[in-house]
Amino acid sequence: MQSLDEAARAVRGALGSRGRLTVLTGAGMSAESGVATFRGAGGLWEKHRLEDVATPEGFLRDPRLVLEFYNARRRQLRAVRPNAAHEALARLEGALVERLALITQNIDDLHERAGSRRILHMHGEILKARCVSCEAVLPWPGDITLEDACPACGDRLRPHVVWFGEMPFHLEEEIPRALEAEVFLAIGTSGTVYPAAGMAAEARLRGRLTVELNLDPSEQSHIFDHCVRGPAGTTVPAFVERILAEQP
Ligand code: BJW
Ligand code: ZN
């Protein structure tokens, strides 16, 4: 494990005045806001079988159970706020503008609420619903029920999220372009779910600088040039402050 100072110094060097930075966030980013992570003690997969609630087969078997799983999480999202880590990343976007790409695996809207504007939600967004037939995507702040129908074709609605076995979003253009950035920074992700888990290796293969900010060692920690341990609400603001201190 390396120090935050050392990692920030390396990032400043790699960025220079024109370099680009790509950030990948995971559930650990929203943990201090009170949003449950998936794996580990207290994680969502302790109480729910992922095969039941996060696969297309699970939805076909018992759509009511799956809708309720997401309805409960959507309701809970109303009670939480962005934390200092989300706010710091929004400040970083304010300073780097188009030099920053933010890829999130999170389906919550905490990056948006903190002020980030250009966000690639690769696993979808819980505040949207999608038609199972025609793929229409609709803003959906409330519960999705079995009775809700697509306004375009009348078929059933599902949460606009990516389940196991489904293709994540933005993989054709935006994410490959983002992975060309000089610096790849992963925050709060266990590195267990692909293709997100493979991004650090991909960036490293291209000779990019890779940094991980995570509470615990992840499945991908061995890949990164720098790993900093700690809660995102503390490490991310400190890291961003050090990067911005010397940005022109
Ligand atoms: C803190 C903290 C704090 C805590 N501060 N840190 C074998 C090899 C390769 C791939 C596969 C394979 N077998 C099957 C696959 C494919 C499969 C997969 O990866 N399976 C693995 C389990 C092996 N992947 C897929 O099916 C994906 N699609 C796909 O591959 O399509 C085909 C394709 C082919 C070729 C190219 C591209 C694509 C789809 C995956 C969809 C995942 N969906 C979910 C649910 C989304 C909706 C929802 O939210 O319900 O996404 S599963 C769940 O896991 C969710 C998350 O986004 C995702 C990642 O979790 P994350 O964010 O890492 O959270 P945690 O809980 O795991 O970790 C939190 C971390 O934070 C921990 O490390 C903590 O230490 C840390 N932490 N508090 C900082 N305060
Ligand atoms: Zn439809």
XYZ file of C-alpha atoms in Angstrom, residues 6-15 20-22 181-185 200 203-204 206-211 224-226 239:
31
model
C 2.847 9.590 -3.324
C -0.123 8.548 -5.492
C -1.287 12.152 -5.957
C 2.221 13.243 -6.934
C 2.355 10.503 -9.583
C -1.059 11.532 -10.922
C -0.024 15.190 -11.168
C 3.079 14.145 -13.087
C 1.124 11.932 -15.494
C -1.574 14.563 -16.054
C -6.834 13.088 -19.131
C -8.119 11.253 -16.069
C -10.722 8.503 -16.056
C -6.710 8.560 -20.640
C -3.259 9.031 -19.102
C -4.574 8.136 -15.644
C -7.088 5.490 -14.533
C -8.465 5.833 -11.011
C -7.399 -1.452 -14.684
C -5.263 0.734 -18.812
C -2.068 -0.779 -17.419
C -1.585 0.626 -22.502
C 1.058 1.983 -20.160
C -1.319 4.262 -18.289
C -0.908 5.195 -14.619
C -3.390 3.266 -12.448
C -4.509 4.200 -8.938
C -2.549 -0.972 -9.806
C 0.569 1.198 -9.640
C -0.734 2.800 -6.435
C -6.640 13.176 -3.177
